[in-house]
Amino acid sequence: MHLINFKELSSQQLIKIIDDGIEIKHNPEKCRTALDGKSLAMIFQKTSTRTRVSFEVAMTQLGGHALYIDWRTTNFALADIYDETQYLSRNVDCIMARLLKNADLQTMAKASLVPVINGCDEKYHPSQATADLITMKEKKGTLKGIKLVYVGTHNNVCNSLIEGCTKTGVKITTVTPVFNEPSRDEELLENARKTGLHETTLDVKEAVKDADFIYTDTWIDMEFFQDPKYAEEKEKRVKLMMPYQINKELMKKSNAYIMHDMPIHRGYEISSDIIESSKSVIYEQSENRLYSAKAILLNLGKIVSHNFSN
Ligand code: CP
């Protein structure tokens, strides 16, 4: 019912969402009224461009309606999340929430009478990883057997990529000299290990040689990037991570497509020339957030009894 991460989804269910996303991209008119009269509450404790826009436009294009709710302007900021969610879920058909803490999202999911979608917390970013898998399948025609190399800090996006890739047959190598501790999920890593599709290394040059896709993300969580209190940690991370920047030198021996979930910090995790190079699929990947949002909304059991393939 909820989409907190990919743990509750079978491989088949996740593949169906990815395939629906591709189908919806090419045939949007097929589901123009699928969510007629439905409302999605989108609640944000953090800033967003893509997650907000993609879910709001998705609801409009599916015939429904989305409400943008800034956490700070509501009584979620004052009261118990459980109580406020009990109310909210009685007036809308689905909730998408970007919260700082996964524990709060879990409380929200427990209280909600309607599906709750994780719009990114400190541990997972499933709607982003869905768009990433849509992008990979579009480019290669398949997911099974392709190789993604993630270079950056081990964070929420990295977790969802590991889960998403290993559930859909993608080999994923993570090159993560820094582990963002709040994102740690040993169960997720153990499940990935059992598939034999996930490996880690610090030899970035070797890892990218046979990659189909190279993916990077911010080295510092978005809410801390410009925070003066985080300046010392930021300086430490930049020094440590700079040898792992995606740039021309690293790409010399690779023909891989380049991915980034955005927002981009040019000159940090990736150089400007690579963002705009012919191998970059970054902007297409960001466009695919819309089809990811639509496919997720249409596949969440209770929001609608719509079978896209009909
Ligand atoms: N990638 C992503 O989630 O973008 P936003 O933070 O802008 O929503």
PDB file of C-alpha atoms and ligand atoms in Angstrom:
ATOM      1  CA  MET A   1       0.000   0.000   0.000  1.00  0.00           C
ATOM      2  CA  HIS A   2       2.798   2.463   0.847  1.00  0.00           C
ATOM      3  CA  LEU A   3       6.064   3.207  -0.954  1.00  0.00           C
ATOM      4  CA  ILE A   4       8.633   3.915   1.763  1.00  0.00           C
ATOM      5  CA  ASN A   5      11.416   2.009  -0.001  1.00  0.00           C
ATOM      6  CA  PHE A   6      11.433  -1.018  -2.319  1.00  0.00           C
ATOM      7  CA  LYS A   7      11.437  -3.650   0.459  1.00  0.00           C
ATOM      8  CA  GLU A   8       7.760  -4.500   0.181  1.00  0.00           C
ATOM      9  CA  LEU A   9       7.835  -4.690  -3.630  1.00  0.00           C
ATOM     10  CA  SER A  10       8.605  -7.872  -5.513  1.00  0.00           C
ATOM     11  CA  SER A  11      10.936  -7.716  -8.514  1.00  0.00           C
ATOM     12  CA  GLN A  12       7.896  -8.181 -10.774  1.00  0.00           C
ATOM     13  CA  GLN A  13       6.027  -5.306  -9.141  1.00  0.00           C
ATOM     14  CA  LEU A  14       8.989  -2.957  -9.486  1.00  0.00           C
ATOM     15  CA  ILE A  15       9.566  -3.976 -13.111  1.00  0.00           C
ATOM     16  CA  LYS A  16       5.872  -3.342 -13.824  1.00  0.00           C
ATOM     17  CA  ILE A  17       6.150   0.206 -12.421  1.00  0.00           C
ATOM     18  CA  ILE A  18       9.234   0.845 -14.598  1.00  0.00           C
ATOM     19  CA  ASP A  19       7.542  -0.535 -17.720  1.00  0.00           C
ATOM     20  CA  ASP A  20       4.361   1.420 -16.993  1.00  0.00           C
ATOM     21  CA  GLY A  21       6.475   4.576 -16.688  1.00  0.00           C
ATOM     22  CA  ILE A  22       7.923   4.014 -20.166  1.00  0.00           C
ATOM     23  CA  GLU A  23       4.480   3.200 -21.594  1.00  0.00           C
ATOM     24  CA  ILE A  24       2.879   6.287 -20.006  1.00  0.00           C
ATOM     25  CA  LYS A  25       5.668   8.470 -21.392  1.00  0.00           C
ATOM     26  CA  HIS A  26       4.790   7.420 -24.935  1.00  0.00           C
ATOM     27  CA  ASN A  27       0.995   7.152 -24.525  1.00  0.00           C
ATOM     28  CA  PRO A  28      -0.038   9.784 -21.957  1.00  0.00           C
ATOM     29  CA  GLU A  29      -3.594   9.989 -23.300  1.00  0.00           C
ATOM     30  CA  LYS A  30      -4.281   6.382 -22.154  1.00  0.00           C
ATOM     31  CA  CYS A  31      -4.507   7.490 -18.526  1.00  0.00           C
ATOM     32  CA  ARG A  32      -5.564  11.119 -18.845  1.00  0.00           C
ATOM     33  CA  THR A  33      -8.552  10.555 -16.536  1.00  0.00           C
ATOM     34  CA  ALA A  34      -7.242   7.654 -14.451  1.00  0.00           C
ATOM     35  CA  LEU A  35      -7.172   9.712 -11.228  1.00  0.00           C
ATOM     36  CA  ASP A  36     -10.273  11.774 -11.931  1.00  0.00           C
ATOM     37  CA  GLY A  37     -11.434  13.478  -8.730  1.00  0.00           C
ATOM     38  CA  LYS A  38      -8.485  12.168  -6.666  1.00  0.00           C
ATOM     39  CA  SER A  39      -6.303  14.380  -4.455  1.00  0.00           C
ATOM     40  CA  LEU A  40      -2.651  13.980  -3.508  1.00  0.00           C
ATOM     41  CA  ALA A  41      -1.268  15.820  -0.472  1.00  0.00           C
ATOM     42  CA  MET A  42       2.418  16.666  -0.994  1.00  0.00           C
ATOM     43  CA  ILE A  43       4.029  17.618   2.286  1.00  0.00           C
ATOM     44  CA  PHE A  44       7.570  18.973   2.457  1.00  0.00           C
ATOM     45  CA  GLN A  45       9.929  19.521   5.382  1.00  0.00           C
ATOM     46  CA  LYS A  46      12.764  20.172   2.902  1.00  0.00           C
ATOM     47  CA  THR A  47      13.173  22.050  -0.367  1.00  0.00           C
ATOM     48  CA  SER A  48      12.451  20.392  -3.713  1.00  0.00           C
ATOM     49  CA  THR A  49      12.237  21.159  -7.399  1.00  0.00           C
ATOM     50  CA  ARG A  50      11.778  17.814  -9.180  1.00  0.00           C
ATOM     51  CA  THR A  51       9.828  15.857  -6.590  1.00  0.00           C
ATOM     52  CA  ARG A  52       7.309  18.646  -6.118  1.00  0.00           C
ATOM     53  CA  VAL A  53       6.904  19.478  -9.819  1.00  0.00           C
ATOM     54  CA  SER A  54       6.794  15.902 -11.082  1.00  0.00           C
ATOM     55  CA  PHE A  55       4.133  14.704  -8.624  1.00  0.00           C
ATOM     56  CA  GLU A  56       2.008  17.834  -9.039  1.00  0.00           C
ATOM     57  CA  VAL A  57       2.111  17.668 -12.853  1.00  0.00           C
ATOM     58  CA  ALA A  58       1.540  13.902 -12.734  1.00  0.00           C
ATOM     59  CA  MET A  59      -1.671  14.373 -10.750  1.00  0.00           C
ATOM     60  CA  THR A  60      -2.909  17.088 -13.134  1.00  0.00           C
ATOM     61  CA  GLN A  61      -2.134  14.991 -16.220  1.00  0.00           C
ATOM     62  CA  LEU A  62      -3.876  11.961 -14.685  1.00  0.00           C
ATOM     63  CA  GLY A  63      -7.033  13.977 -14.081  1.00  0.00           C
ATOM     64  CA  GLY A  64      -6.491  14.533 -10.355  1.00  0.00           C
ATOM     65  CA  HIS A  65      -5.280  17.343  -8.138  1.00  0.00           C
ATOM     66  CA  ALA A  66      -2.248  17.898  -5.870  1.00  0.00           C
ATOM     67  CA  LEU A  67      -1.896  20.170  -2.838  1.00  0.00           C
ATOM     68  CA  TYR A  68       1.549  21.532  -1.979  1.00  0.00           C
ATOM     69  CA  ILE A  69       1.901  21.712   1.792  1.00  0.00           C
ATOM     70  CA  ASP A  70       4.885  23.361   3.438  1.00  0.00           C
ATOM     71  CA  TRP A  71       5.295  21.559   6.760  1.00  0.00           C
ATOM     72  CA  ARG A  72       6.188  24.785   8.582  1.00  0.00           C
ATOM     73  CA  THR A  73       2.894  26.450   7.673  1.00  0.00           C
ATOM     74  CA  THR A  74       0.764  23.606   9.049  1.00  0.00           C
ATOM     75  CA  ASN A  75       0.008  22.191  12.475  1.00  0.00           C
ATOM     76  CA  PHE A  76       2.238  19.209  11.659  1.00  0.00           C
ATOM     77  CA  ALA A  77       4.908  21.581  12.974  1.00  0.00           C
ATOM     78  CA  LEU A  78       3.155  21.819  16.355  1.00  0.00           C
ATOM     79  CA  ALA A  79       1.280  18.586  16.888  1.00  0.00           C
ATOM     80  CA  ASP A  80       1.649  14.837  16.783  1.00  0.00           C
ATOM     81  CA  ILE A  81       2.394  13.434  13.299  1.00  0.00           C
ATOM     82  CA  TYR A  82       0.098  10.478  13.981  1.00  0.00           C
ATOM     83  CA  ASP A  83      -2.925  12.673  14.770  1.00  0.00           C
ATOM     84  CA  GLU A  84      -2.364  15.103  11.924  1.00  0.00           C
ATOM     85  CA  THR A  85      -1.963  12.218   9.455  1.00  0.00           C
ATOM     86  CA  GLN A  86      -5.146  10.576  10.717  1.00  0.00           C
ATOM     87  CA  TYR A  87      -6.934  13.761   9.708  1.00  0.00           C
ATOM     88  CA  LEU A  88      -5.075  14.343   6.422  1.00  0.00           C
ATOM     89  CA  SER A  89      -5.691  10.827   5.152  1.00  0.00           C
ATOM     90  CA  ARG A  90      -9.434  11.313   5.646  1.00  0.00           C
ATOM     91  CA  ASN A  91      -9.491  14.205   3.152  1.00  0.00           C
ATOM     92  CA  VAL A  92      -7.094  13.021   0.405  1.00  0.00           C
ATOM     93  CA  ASP A  93      -6.533   9.825  -1.589  1.00  0.00           C
ATOM     94  CA  CYS A  94      -2.758   9.657  -1.294  1.00  0.00           C
ATOM     95  CA  ILE A  95       0.093  11.386   0.578  1.00  0.00           C
ATOM     96  CA  MET A  96       3.590  12.069  -0.746  1.00  0.00           C
ATOM     97  CA  ALA A  97       5.940  13.287   1.974  1.00  0.00           C
ATOM     98  CA  ARG A  98       9.517  14.545   2.011  1.00  0.00           C
ATOM     99  CA  LEU A  99      10.488  14.322   5.662  1.00  0.00           C
ATOM    100  CA  LEU A 100      13.834  14.664   7.391  1.00  0.00           C
ATOM    101  CA  LYS A 101      13.474  11.406   9.322  1.00  0.00           C
ATOM    102  CA  ASN A 102      12.387   8.003   8.084  1.00  0.00           C
ATOM    103  CA  ALA A 103      11.041   7.258  11.580  1.00  0.00           C
ATOM    104  CA  ASP A 104       8.513  10.084  11.123  1.00  0.00           C
ATOM    105  CA  LEU A 105       7.544   8.764   7.710  1.00  0.00           C
ATOM    106  CA  GLN A 106       6.976   5.325   9.266  1.00  0.00           C
ATOM    107  CA  THR A 107       4.666   6.958  11.835  1.00  0.00           C
ATOM    108  CA  MET A 108       2.840   8.717   9.025  1.00  0.00           C
ATOM    109  CA  ALA A 109       2.436   5.433   7.134  1.00  0.00           C
ATOM    110  CA  LYS A 110       1.053   3.743  10.267  1.00  0.00           C
ATOM    111  CA  ALA A 111      -1.498   6.489  10.834  1.00  0.00           C
ATOM    112  CA  SER A 112      -2.567   6.934   7.229  1.00  0.00           C
ATOM    113  CA  LEU A 113      -5.714   5.407   5.765  1.00  0.00           C
ATOM    114  CA  VAL A 114      -4.368   6.061   2.251  1.00  0.00           C
ATOM    115  CA  PRO A 115      -1.040   5.218   0.542  1.00  0.00           C
ATOM    116  CA  VAL A 116       2.044   7.167   1.642  1.00  0.00           C
ATOM    117  CA  ILE A 117       4.863   7.735  -0.853  1.00  0.00           C
ATOM    118  CA  ASN A 118       8.351   8.583   0.364  1.00  0.00           C
ATOM    119  CA  GLY A 119       9.413  11.775  -1.405  1.00  0.00           C
ATOM    120  CA  CYS A 120      12.961  11.303  -0.019  1.00  0.00           C
ATOM    121  CA  ASP A 121      14.129  10.997   3.559  1.00  0.00           C
ATOM    122  CA  GLU A 122      17.597  10.401   5.018  1.00  0.00           C
ATOM    123  CA  LYS A 123      17.486   6.698   4.066  1.00  0.00           C
ATOM    124  CA  TYR A 124      15.638   6.253   0.761  1.00  0.00           C
ATOM    125  CA  HIS A 125      14.546   8.000  -2.420  1.00  0.00           C
ATOM    126  CA  PRO A 126      12.401   5.420  -4.254  1.00  0.00           C
ATOM    127  CA  SER A 127      10.676   7.723  -6.769  1.00  0.00           C
ATOM    128  CA  GLN A 128      14.108   8.943  -7.904  1.00  0.00           C
ATOM    129  CA  ALA A 129      15.463   5.400  -8.309  1.00  0.00           C
ATOM    130  CA  THR A 130      12.330   4.482 -10.301  1.00  0.00           C
ATOM    131  CA  ALA A 131      13.049   7.330 -12.738  1.00  0.00           C
ATOM    132  CA  ASP A 132      16.685   6.164 -12.906  1.00  0.00           C
ATOM    133  CA  LEU A 133      15.656   2.612 -13.797  1.00  0.00           C
ATOM    134  CA  ILE A 134      13.227   3.949 -16.426  1.00  0.00           C
ATOM    135  CA  THR A 135      16.133   5.932 -17.928  1.00  0.00           C
ATOM    136  CA  MET A 136      18.458   2.924 -17.947  1.00  0.00           C
ATOM    137  CA  LYS A 137      15.871   0.664 -19.560  1.00  0.00           C
ATOM    138  CA  GLU A 138      15.102   3.289 -22.207  1.00  0.00           C
ATOM    139  CA  LYS A 139      18.778   3.660 -23.101  1.00  0.00           C
ATOM    140  CA  LYS A 140      19.766  -0.031 -23.117  1.00  0.00           C
ATOM    141  CA  GLY A 141      16.424  -1.730 -23.881  1.00  0.00           C
ATOM    142  CA  THR A 142      16.886  -4.006 -20.883  1.00  0.00           C
ATOM    143  CA  LEU A 143      17.886  -3.910 -17.231  1.00  0.00           C
ATOM    144  CA  LYS A 144      19.103  -7.469 -16.803  1.00  0.00           C
ATOM    145  CA  GLY A 145      22.884  -7.708 -16.969  1.00  0.00           C
ATOM    146  CA  ILE A 146      23.683  -4.018 -17.396  1.00  0.00           C
ATOM    147  CA  LYS A 147      26.156  -2.343 -15.030  1.00  0.00           C
ATOM    148  CA  LEU A 148      25.738   0.861 -13.050  1.00  0.00           C
ATOM    149  CA  VAL A 149      28.631   2.382 -11.114  1.00  0.00           C
ATOM    150  CA  TYR A 150      27.639   4.818  -8.371  1.00  0.00           C
ATOM    151  CA  VAL A 151      30.459   7.163  -7.350  1.00  0.00           C
ATOM    152  CA  GLY A 152      29.861   9.428  -4.357  1.00  0.00           C
ATOM    153  CA  THR A 153      28.911   9.258  -0.713  1.00  0.00           C
ATOM    154  CA  HIS A 154      26.804   6.339   0.441  1.00  0.00           C
ATOM    155  CA  ASN A 155      23.457   8.070   1.027  1.00  0.00           C
ATOM    156  CA  ASN A 156      19.683   7.739   0.543  1.00  0.00           C
ATOM    157  CA  VAL A 157      19.900   7.757  -3.271  1.00  0.00           C
ATOM    158  CA  CYS A 158      22.663   5.143  -3.159  1.00  0.00           C
ATOM    159  CA  ASN A 159      20.467   2.906  -0.955  1.00  0.00           C
ATOM    160  CA  SER A 160      17.491   3.119  -3.312  1.00  0.00           C
ATOM    161  CA  LEU A 161      19.712   2.471  -6.315  1.00  0.00           C
ATOM    162  CA  ILE A 162      21.194  -0.618  -4.643  1.00  0.00           C
ATOM    163  CA  GLU A 163      17.698  -1.894  -3.836  1.00  0.00           C
ATOM    164  CA  GLY A 164      16.235  -0.994  -7.237  1.00  0.00           C
ATOM    165  CA  CYS A 165      19.125  -2.373  -9.262  1.00  0.00           C
ATOM    166  CA  THR A 166      19.488  -5.661  -7.404  1.00  0.00           C
ATOM    167  CA  LYS A 167      15.723  -6.265  -7.651  1.00  0.00           C
ATOM    168  CA  THR A 168      15.707  -5.757 -11.413  1.00  0.00           C
ATOM    169  CA  GLY A 169      18.860  -7.621 -12.459  1.00  0.00           C
ATOM    170  CA  VAL A 170      21.189  -4.610 -12.770  1.00  0.00           C
ATOM    171  CA  LYS A 171      24.765  -5.089 -11.534  1.00  0.00           C
ATOM    172  CA  ILE A 172      25.669  -2.183  -9.264  1.00  0.00           C
ATOM    173  CA  THR A 173      29.134  -1.243  -8.053  1.00  0.00           C
ATOM    174  CA  THR A 174      29.305   1.465  -5.401  1.00  0.00           C
ATOM    175  CA  VAL A 175      32.444   3.571  -4.975  1.00  0.00           C
ATOM    176  CA  THR A 176      31.686   5.406  -1.749  1.00  0.00           C
ATOM    177  CA  PRO A 177      34.689   6.580   0.299  1.00  0.00           C
ATOM    178  CA  VAL A 178      32.289   8.295   2.732  1.00  0.00           C
ATOM    179  CA  PHE A 179      29.296   6.583   4.363  1.00  0.00           C
ATOM    180  CA  ASN A 180      26.586   9.022   5.388  1.00  0.00           C
ATOM    181  CA  GLU A 181      25.707   7.300   8.676  1.00  0.00           C
ATOM    182  CA  PRO A 182      22.051   8.427   8.933  1.00  0.00           C
ATOM    183  CA  SER A 183      21.389   6.520   5.683  1.00  0.00           C
ATOM    184  CA  ARG A 184      22.756   3.214   6.990  1.00  0.00           C
ATOM    185  CA  ASP A 185      20.439   0.220   6.473  1.00  0.00           C
ATOM    186  CA  GLU A 186      22.223  -3.075   7.128  1.00  0.00           C
ATOM    187  CA  GLU A 187      19.174  -5.137   6.145  1.00  0.00           C
ATOM    188  CA  LEU A 188      19.077  -3.487   2.720  1.00  0.00           C
ATOM    189  CA  LEU A 189      22.800  -4.141   2.201  1.00  0.00           C
ATOM    190  CA  GLU A 190      22.443  -7.751   3.329  1.00  0.00           C
ATOM    191  CA  ASN A 191      19.522  -8.329   0.941  1.00  0.00           C
ATOM    192  CA  ALA A 192      21.567  -6.826  -1.899  1.00  0.00           C
ATOM    193  CA  ARG A 193      24.597  -8.959  -0.995  1.00  0.00           C
ATOM    194  CA  LYS A 194      22.519 -12.130  -1.314  1.00  0.00           C
ATOM    195  CA  THR A 195      21.661 -11.306  -4.950  1.00  0.00           C
ATOM    196  CA  GLY A 196      25.365 -11.266  -5.932  1.00  0.00           C
ATOM    197  CA  LEU A 197      24.666  -8.120  -7.969  1.00  0.00           C
ATOM    198  CA  HIS A 198      26.148  -5.535  -5.594  1.00  0.00           C
ATOM    199  CA  GLU A 199      29.822  -4.922  -4.984  1.00  0.00           C
ATOM    200  CA  THR A 200      31.855  -2.114  -3.475  1.00  0.00           C
ATOM    201  CA  THR A 201      35.336  -0.885  -4.307  1.00  0.00           C
ATOM    202  CA  LEU A 202      37.436   2.256  -3.936  1.00  0.00           C
ATOM    203  CA  ASP A 203      39.212   1.663  -7.260  1.00  0.00           C
ATOM    204  CA  VAL A 204      37.087   4.084  -9.253  1.00  0.00           C
ATOM    205  CA  LYS A 205      39.209   3.893 -12.444  1.00  0.00           C
ATOM    206  CA  GLU A 206      38.835   0.119 -12.625  1.00  0.00           C
ATOM    207  CA  ALA A 207      35.130   0.223 -11.722  1.00  0.00           C
ATOM    208  CA  VAL A 208      34.117   2.605 -14.516  1.00  0.00           C
ATOM    209  CA  LYS A 209      35.967   0.721 -17.288  1.00  0.00           C
ATOM    210  CA  ASP A 210      33.088  -1.623 -18.178  1.00  0.00           C
ATOM    211  CA  ALA A 211      30.205   0.467 -16.802  1.00  0.00           C
ATOM    212  CA  ASP A 212      27.078   1.105 -18.877  1.00  0.00           C
ATOM    213  CA  PHE A 213      26.091   3.971 -16.571  1.00  0.00           C
ATOM    214  CA  ILE A 214      28.078   6.110 -14.144  1.00  0.00           C
ATOM    215  CA  TYR A 215      25.987   7.868 -11.516  1.00  0.00           C
ATOM    216  CA  THR A 216      26.878  10.536  -9.005  1.00  0.00           C
ATOM    217  CA  ASP A 217      25.083  12.656  -6.421  1.00  0.00           C
ATOM    218  CA  THR A 218      25.849  15.504  -4.043  1.00  0.00           C
ATOM    219  CA  TRP A 219      28.586  14.764  -1.510  1.00  0.00           C
ATOM    220  CA  ILE A 220      26.690  16.676   1.166  1.00  0.00           C
ATOM    221  CA  ASP A 221      22.968  16.409   1.975  1.00  0.00           C
ATOM    222  CA  MET A 222      20.966  19.238   0.414  1.00  0.00           C
ATOM    223  CA  GLU A 223      19.902  20.752   3.730  1.00  0.00           C
ATOM    224  CA  PHE A 224      23.547  21.090   4.832  1.00  0.00           C
ATOM    225  CA  PHE A 225      25.213  22.270   1.612  1.00  0.00           C
ATOM    226  CA  GLN A 226      24.959  25.980   2.398  1.00  0.00           C
ATOM    227  CA  ASP A 227      24.731  25.666   6.180  1.00  0.00           C
ATOM    228  CA  PRO A 228      27.651  27.527   7.873  1.00  0.00           C
ATOM    229  CA  LYS A 229      27.449  25.060  10.799  1.00  0.00           C
ATOM    230  CA  TYR A 230      28.364  22.300   8.349  1.00  0.00           C
ATOM    231  CA  ALA A 231      31.263  24.212   6.709  1.00  0.00           C
ATOM    232  CA  GLU A 232      34.040  22.217   8.420  1.00  0.00           C
ATOM    233  CA  GLU A 233      32.532  18.839   7.503  1.00  0.00           C
ATOM    234  CA  LYS A 234      31.882  20.097   3.971  1.00  0.00           C
ATOM    235  CA  GLU A 235      35.544  21.111   3.564  1.00  0.00           C
ATOM    236  CA  LYS A 236      36.695  17.718   4.876  1.00  0.00           C
ATOM    237  CA  ARG A 237      34.379  15.838   2.507  1.00  0.00           C
ATOM    238  CA  VAL A 238      35.287  17.910  -0.536  1.00  0.00           C
ATOM    239  CA  LYS A 239      38.991  17.178   0.062  1.00  0.00           C
ATOM    240  CA  LEU A 240      38.338  13.466   0.468  1.00  0.00           C
ATOM    241  CA  MET A 241      35.904  13.177  -2.438  1.00  0.00           C
ATOM    242  CA  MET A 242      37.645  15.331  -5.068  1.00  0.00           C
ATOM    243  CA  PRO A 243      39.682  12.377  -6.465  1.00  0.00           C
ATOM    244  CA  TYR A 244      36.292  10.743  -7.166  1.00  0.00           C
ATOM    245  CA  GLN A 245      34.863  13.629  -9.200  1.00  0.00           C
ATOM    246  CA  ILE A 246      33.250  12.575 -12.512  1.00  0.00           C
ATOM    247  CA  ASN A 247      35.355  14.463 -15.050  1.00  0.00           C
ATOM    248  CA  LYS A 248      37.094  14.096 -18.410  1.00  0.00           C
ATOM    249  CA  GLU A 249      40.130  12.395 -16.918  1.00  0.00           C
ATOM    250  CA  LEU A 250      38.005   9.663 -15.266  1.00  0.00           C
ATOM    251  CA  MET A 251      35.902   9.251 -18.414  1.00  0.00           C
ATOM    252  CA  LYS A 252      38.957   8.731 -20.683  1.00  0.00           C
ATOM    253  CA  LYS A 253      38.589   4.952 -20.658  1.00  0.00           C
ATOM    254  CA  SER A 254      34.805   4.767 -20.377  1.00  0.00           C
ATOM    255  CA  ASN A 255      31.957   5.006 -22.846  1.00  0.00           C
ATOM    256  CA  ALA A 256      29.263   4.963 -20.157  1.00  0.00           C
ATOM    257  CA  TYR A 257      26.210   7.182 -19.960  1.00  0.00           C
ATOM    258  CA  ILE A 258      26.413   9.759 -17.163  1.00  0.00           C
ATOM    259  CA  MET A 259      23.628  10.104 -14.595  1.00  0.00           C
ATOM    260  CA  HIS A 260      22.933  12.509 -11.720  1.00  0.00           C
ATOM    261  CA  ASP A 261      19.687  12.872  -9.773  1.00  0.00           C
ATOM    262  CA  MET A 262      20.013  16.674  -9.445  1.00  0.00           C
ATOM    263  CA  PRO A 263      20.356  19.264  -7.974  1.00  0.00           C
ATOM    264  CA  ILE A 264      23.927  19.367  -9.294  1.00  0.00           C
ATOM    265  CA  HIS A 265      26.851  21.024  -7.563  1.00  0.00           C
ATOM    266  CA  ARG A 266      28.981  21.862 -10.594  1.00  0.00           C
ATOM    267  CA  GLY A 267      32.694  21.516  -9.977  1.00  0.00           C
ATOM    268  CA  TYR A 268      32.189  19.266  -6.958  1.00  0.00           C
ATOM    269  CA  GLU A 269      30.847  15.759  -7.700  1.00  0.00           C
ATOM    270  CA  ILE A 270      30.877  16.401 -11.466  1.00  0.00           C
ATOM    271  CA  SER A 271      32.618  18.820 -13.825  1.00  0.00           C
ATOM    272  CA  SER A 272      30.577  21.154 -16.058  1.00  0.00           C
ATOM    273  CA  ASP A 273      31.865  19.738 -19.353  1.00  0.00           C
ATOM    274  CA  ILE A 274      30.669  16.242 -18.432  1.00  0.00           C
ATOM    275  CA  ILE A 275      27.159  17.453 -17.523  1.00  0.00           C
ATOM    276  CA  GLU A 276      26.783  18.791 -21.054  1.00  0.00           C
ATOM    277  CA  SER A 277      28.672  16.020 -22.866  1.00  0.00           C
ATOM    278  CA  SER A 278      27.003  13.761 -25.444  1.00  0.00           C
ATOM    279  CA  LYS A 279      27.055  10.847 -22.965  1.00  0.00           C
ATOM    280  CA  SER A 280      25.133  12.746 -20.303  1.00  0.00           C
ATOM    281  CA  VAL A 281      21.511  11.629 -19.825  1.00  0.00           C
ATOM    282  CA  ILE A 282      21.044  13.796 -16.742  1.00  0.00           C
ATOM    283  CA  TYR A 283      18.311  16.053 -18.077  1.00  0.00           C
ATOM    284  CA  GLU A 284      16.360  13.136 -19.629  1.00  0.00           C
ATOM    285  CA  GLN A 285      16.697  11.343 -16.316  1.00  0.00           C
ATOM    286  CA  SER A 286      15.180  14.362 -14.542  1.00  0.00           C
ATOM    287  CA  GLU A 287      12.336  14.497 -17.104  1.00  0.00           C
ATOM    288  CA  ASN A 288      11.630  10.862 -16.280  1.00  0.00           C
ATOM    289  CA  ARG A 289      10.683  11.859 -12.721  1.00  0.00           C
ATOM    290  CA  LEU A 290       7.278  12.720 -14.204  1.00  0.00           C
ATOM    291  CA  TYR A 291       6.735   9.224 -15.645  1.00  0.00           C
ATOM    292  CA  SER A 292       8.076   7.673 -12.468  1.00  0.00           C
ATOM    293  CA  ALA A 293       5.547   9.694 -10.430  1.00  0.00           C
ATOM    294  CA  LYS A 294       2.677   8.712 -12.731  1.00  0.00           C
ATOM    295  CA  ALA A 295       3.580   5.031 -12.685  1.00  0.00           C
ATOM    296  CA  ILE A 296       3.914   5.010  -8.889  1.00  0.00           C
ATOM    297  CA  LEU A 297       0.561   6.775  -8.402  1.00  0.00           C
ATOM    298  CA  LEU A 298      -1.182   4.369 -10.773  1.00  0.00           C
ATOM    299  CA  ASN A 299       0.319   1.290  -9.158  1.00  0.00           C
ATOM    300  CA  LEU A 300      -0.402   2.107  -5.517  1.00  0.00           C
ATOM    301  CA  GLY A 301      -3.218  -0.288  -4.728  1.00  0.00           C
ATOM    302  CA  LYS A 302      -5.875   1.756  -3.026  1.00  0.00           C
ATOM    303  CA  ILE A 303      -5.619   5.069  -4.795  1.00  0.00           C
ATOM    304  CA  VAL A 304      -7.217   3.735  -7.943  1.00  0.00           C
ATOM    305  CA  SER A 305      -8.337   0.411  -9.362  1.00  0.00           C
ATOM    306  CA  HIS A 306      -6.743   1.189 -12.713  1.00  0.00           C
ATOM    307  CA  ASN A 307      -4.923  -1.454 -14.680  1.00  0.00           C
ATOM    308  CA  PHE A 308      -2.733   0.466 -17.066  1.00  0.00           C
ATOM    309  CA  SER A 309      -2.299  -2.430 -19.484  1.00  0.00           C
ATOM    310  CA  ASN A 310      -6.084  -2.631 -20.101  1.00  0.00           C
TER     311      ASN A 310
HETATM  312  N1   CP B   1      16.332  14.621  -7.246  1.00  0.00           N
HETATM  313  C1   CP B   1      15.415  15.255  -6.484  1.00  0.00           C
HETATM  314  O1   CP B   1      14.770  14.665  -5.616  1.00  0.00           O
HETATM  315  O2   CP B   1      15.245  16.567  -6.774  1.00  0.00           O
HETATM  316  P1   CP B   1      14.523  17.603  -5.821  1.00  0.00           P
HETATM  317  O3   CP B   1      15.279  17.600  -4.516  1.00  0.00           O
HETATM  318  O4   CP B   1      14.622  18.916  -6.533  1.00  0.00           O
HETATM  319  O5   CP B   1      13.112  17.173  -5.600  1.00  0.00           O
END
